[in-house]
Amino acid sequence: MSTTAPPLPPAHGAAATAVAAERRWTIAVGVIIALLVLMMVVTALHWASMPPSRVETIDVKTLHLRGEFVENNLGTALDPDGKVVVRLVAQQYSFVPACIVVPAGMPVTFRGTASDAIHGFIVGRTNANTMLVPGFVATFTTTFHATGEQLMPCHEYCGTGHEAMWAHVQIVPAQDFLNRARGGERVDCVAR
Ligand code: CUA
């Protein structure tokens, strides 16, 4: 018993063209699949051999109970070393705090995480832009040059309330910010 497929019957005209087109398409799809598999293998090997240099993890279950991201530690702080640090948490469907104050013309470090799903944010048309992934702390430093108010929408689809999830960012003159932040208080602009 032979296991090879029986030879195709001799084809003529339109039938021959159709068979040739099918063959070409089979080869094209085969090449595409092979390239995709190769891409997965190469990126997997690359990530396995060169993991990202600075991964900071955090326990989602105790986020609100202790550590850096407890509620009264959120907002903008002037750390003892003079660094301006914004700490925030994203959750379905809001940011805490919902109104963030930052100084203009000074480096500002954002430290954020998410408590439920993957969120993200971008501040207006600035380059402040990151994903917030549960279990990980996202951090970046940027400087805002112009004072004013910017919208900060969530830009990772996180559920039915995604499009209503945003915060405001007030960029204030550095001296105003320093006056408010001296004494270690957490600064925000949430209406109370
Ligand atoms: Cu949070 Cu989209």
GROMACS .gro file of C-alpha atoms and ligand atoms in nm:
model
  194
    1MET     CA    1   0.000   0.000   0.000
    2SER     CA    2   0.142   0.332  -0.103
    3THR     CA    3   0.126   0.630   0.134
    4THR     CA    4   0.195   0.895  -0.128
    5ALA     CA    5  -0.097   1.087  -0.278
    6PRO     CA    6  -0.209   0.968  -0.621
    7PRO     CA    7  -0.069   1.188  -0.899
    8LEU     CA    8  -0.297   1.471  -1.007
    9PRO     CA    9  -0.483   1.397  -1.329
   10PRO     CA   10  -0.339   1.582  -1.627
   11ALA     CA   11  -0.489   1.930  -1.625
   12HIS     CA   12  -0.561   2.155  -1.919
   13GLY     CA   13  -0.643   2.521  -1.965
   14ALA     CA   14  -0.836   2.685  -1.680
   15ALA     CA   15  -0.794   2.379  -1.458
   16ALA     CA   16  -0.415   2.389  -1.501
   17THR     CA   17  -0.409   2.761  -1.418
   18ALA     CA   18  -0.617   2.699  -1.105
   19VAL     CA   19  -0.388   2.418  -0.990
   20ALA     CA   20  -0.079   2.635  -1.047
   21ALA     CA   21  -0.239   2.926  -0.855
   22GLU     CA   22  -0.328   2.695  -0.567
   23ARG     CA   23   0.030   2.567  -0.556
   24ARG     CA   24   0.172   2.920  -0.553
   25TRP     CA   25  -0.068   3.018  -0.276
   26THR     CA   26   0.023   2.707  -0.074
   27ILE     CA   27   0.389   2.798  -0.100
   28ALA     CA   28   0.325   3.165  -0.007
   29VAL     CA   29   0.120   3.069   0.301
   30GLY     CA   30   0.382   2.813   0.399
   31VAL     CA   31   0.653   3.078   0.380
   32ILE     CA   32   0.443   3.325   0.586
   33ILE     CA   33   0.378   3.064   0.858
   34ALA     CA   34   0.745   2.965   0.863
   35LEU     CA   35   0.849   3.332   0.900
   36LEU     CA   36   0.600   3.388   1.186
   37VAL     CA   37   0.722   3.076   1.370
   38LEU     CA   38   1.082   3.185   1.315
   39MET     CA   39   0.999   3.530   1.453
   40MET     CA   40   0.848   3.375   1.769
   41VAL     CA   41   1.149   3.148   1.819
   42VAL     CA   42   1.398   3.433   1.768
   43THR     CA   43   1.219   3.678   2.000
   44ALA     CA   44   1.166   3.408   2.265
   45LEU     CA   45   1.536   3.318   2.259
   46HIS     CA   46   1.634   3.685   2.263
   47TRP     CA   47   1.414   3.762   2.566
   48ALA     CA   48   1.531   3.449   2.744
   49SER     CA   49   1.896   3.539   2.693
   50MET     CA   50   1.864   3.915   2.751
   51PRO     CA   51   1.583   3.988   3.001
   52PRO     CA   52   1.491   4.356   3.057
   53SER     CA   53   1.748   4.514   3.286
   54ARG     CA   54   1.523   4.662   3.552
   55VAL     CA   55   1.205   4.481   3.642
   56GLU     CA   56   1.038   4.585   3.965
   57THR     CA   57   0.760   4.365   4.093
   58ILE     CA   58   0.499   4.431   4.360
   59ASP     CA   59   0.234   4.216   4.529
   60VAL     CA   60  -0.108   4.324   4.399
   61LYS     CA   61  -0.283   4.166   4.699
   62THR     CA   62  -0.113   4.393   4.954
   63LEU     CA   63  -0.080   4.704   4.738
   64HIS     CA   64  -0.344   4.900   4.932
   65LEU     CA   65  -0.235   4.774   5.274
   66ARG     CA   66   0.133   4.852   5.299
   67GLY     CA   67   0.426   4.992   5.112
   68GLU     CA   68   0.472   5.270   4.867
   69PHE     CA   69   0.128   5.260   4.705
   70VAL     CA   70  -0.098   5.294   5.010
   71GLU     CA   71  -0.357   5.565   4.954
   72ASN     CA   72  -0.204   5.840   5.170
   73ASN     CA   73   0.129   5.804   4.992
   74LEU     CA   74  -0.017   5.862   4.645
   75GLY     CA   75   0.021   6.194   4.469
   76THR     CA   76   0.329   6.405   4.412
   77ALA     CA   77   0.604   6.421   4.672
   78LEU     CA   78   0.928   6.610   4.708
   79ASP     CA   79   1.149   6.328   4.829
   80PRO     CA   80   1.421   6.406   5.087
   81ASP     CA   81   1.686   6.390   4.812
   82GLY     CA   82   1.506   6.669   4.623
   83LYS     CA   83   1.352   6.445   4.358
   84VAL     CA   84   0.993   6.501   4.254
   85VAL     CA   85   0.808   6.169   4.249
   86VAL     CA   86   0.449   6.105   4.139
   87ARG     CA   87   0.303   5.783   4.278
   88LEU     CA   88  -0.022   5.660   4.127
   89VAL     CA   89  -0.241   5.352   4.101
   90ALA     CA   90  -0.469   5.268   3.811
   91GLN     CA   91  -0.783   5.064   3.865
   92GLN     CA   92  -1.107   5.001   3.679
   93TYR     CA   93  -1.193   5.282   3.598
   94SER     CA   94  -0.993   5.561   3.754
   95PHE     CA   95  -0.650   5.681   3.848
   96VAL     CA   96  -0.561   5.756   4.209
   97PRO     CA   97  -0.512   6.047   4.246
   98ALA     CA   98  -0.749   6.167   3.974
   99CYS     CA   99  -0.577   6.505   3.955
  100ILE     CA  100  -0.199   6.520   3.960
  101VAL     CA  101   0.016   6.827   4.024
  102VAL     CA  102   0.368   6.850   3.880
  103PRO     CA  103   0.620   7.134   3.862
  104ALA     CA  104   0.727   7.279   3.528
  105GLY     CA  105   1.092   7.272   3.433
  106MET     CA  106   1.199   7.008   3.688
  107PRO     CA  107   1.257   6.636   3.628
  108VAL     CA  108   0.952   6.444   3.751
  109THR     CA  109   0.965   6.071   3.814
  110PHE     CA  110   0.643   5.875   3.779
  111ARG     CA  111   0.601   5.548   3.968
  112GLY     CA  112   0.279   5.367   3.893
  113THR     CA  113   0.112   5.031   3.906
  114ALA     CA  114  -0.229   4.877   3.845
  115SER     CA  115  -0.446   4.687   4.089
  116ASP     CA  116  -0.670   4.487   3.856
  117ALA     CA  117  -0.622   4.493   3.480
  118ILE     CA  118  -0.363   4.635   3.243
  119HIS     CA  119  -0.402   5.011   3.213
  120GLY     CA  120  -0.178   5.282   3.076
  121PHE     CA  121  -0.162   5.655   3.037
  122ILE     CA  122  -0.029   5.939   2.832
  123VAL     CA  123  -0.015   6.297   2.957
  124GLY     CA  124  -0.164   6.528   2.693
  125ARG     CA  125   0.074   6.569   2.404
  126THR     CA  126   0.389   6.519   2.613
  127ASN     CA  127   0.618   6.218   2.603
  128ALA     CA  128   0.492   6.095   2.943
  129ASN     CA  129   0.350   5.761   2.836
  130THR     CA  130   0.356   5.414   2.994
  131MET     CA  131   0.165   5.093   3.051
  132LEU     CA  132   0.063   4.996   3.403
  133VAL     CA  133   0.065   4.621   3.455
  134PRO     CA  134  -0.061   4.453   3.774
  135GLY     CA  135   0.231   4.311   3.969
  136PHE     CA  136   0.486   4.549   3.820
  137VAL     CA  137   0.599   4.904   3.895
  138ALA     CA  138   0.631   5.123   3.588
  139THR     CA  139   0.866   5.415   3.624
  140PHE     CA  140   0.998   5.691   3.401
  141THR     CA  141   1.131   6.043   3.441
  142THR     CA  142   1.033   6.337   3.228
  143THR     CA  143   1.028   6.716   3.241
  144PHE     CA  144   0.722   6.926   3.159
  145HIS     CA  145   0.811   7.260   3.008
  146ALA     CA  146   0.483   7.446   2.974
  147THR     CA  147   0.249   7.518   3.262
  148GLY     CA  148  -0.121   7.445   3.223
  149GLU     CA  149  -0.362   7.157   3.249
  150GLN     CA  150  -0.333   6.834   3.049
  151LEU     CA  151  -0.567   6.539   3.020
  152MET     CA  152  -0.428   6.200   3.110
  153PRO     CA  153  -0.643   5.927   2.951
  154CYS     CA  154  -0.606   5.553   3.000
  155HIS     CA  155  -0.477   5.420   2.672
  156GLU     CA  156  -0.490   5.044   2.722
  157TYR     CA  157  -0.832   4.889   2.675
  158CYS     CA  158  -0.924   4.775   3.027
  159GLY     CA  159  -1.296   4.701   3.012
  160THR     CA  160  -1.633   4.860   2.953
  161GLY     CA  161  -1.544   5.181   3.139
  162HIS     CA  162  -1.213   5.231   2.959
  163GLU     CA  163  -1.313   5.536   2.759
  164ALA     CA  164  -1.430   5.716   3.075
  165MET     CA  165  -1.101   5.656   3.257
  166TRP     CA  166  -0.874   5.957   3.279
  167ALA     CA  167  -0.703   6.193   3.519
  168HIS     CA  168  -0.600   6.557   3.495
  169VAL     CA  169  -0.244   6.682   3.526
  170GLN     CA  170  -0.179   7.038   3.641
  171ILE     CA  171   0.166   7.164   3.551
  172VAL     CA  172   0.241   7.454   3.786
  173PRO     CA  173   0.540   7.689   3.823
  174ALA     CA  174   0.819   7.510   4.011
  175GLN     CA  175   0.817   7.759   4.299
  176ASP     CA  176   0.442   7.709   4.356
  177PHE     CA  177   0.494   7.336   4.367
  178LEU     CA  178   0.791   7.359   4.604
  179ASN     CA  179   0.593   7.582   4.839
  180ARG     CA  180   0.315   7.323   4.854
  181ALA     CA  181   0.536   7.016   4.876
  182ARG     CA  182   0.778   7.132   5.145
  183GLY     CA  183   0.724   6.942   5.465
  184GLY     CA  184   0.685   6.613   5.283
  185GLU     CA  185   0.316   6.650   5.207
  186ARG     CA  186   0.165   6.464   4.914
  187VAL     CA  187   0.037   6.713   4.661
  188ASP     CA  188  -0.262   6.658   4.435
  189CYS     CA  189  -0.549   6.865   4.296
  190VAL     CA  190  -0.841   6.635   4.372
  191ALA     CA  191  -1.145   6.840   4.479
  192ARG     CA  192  -1.248   6.751   4.832
  193CUA    CU1  193  -0.790   5.174   3.222
  193CUA    CU2  194  -0.833   5.164   2.991
   0.00000   0.00000   0.00000
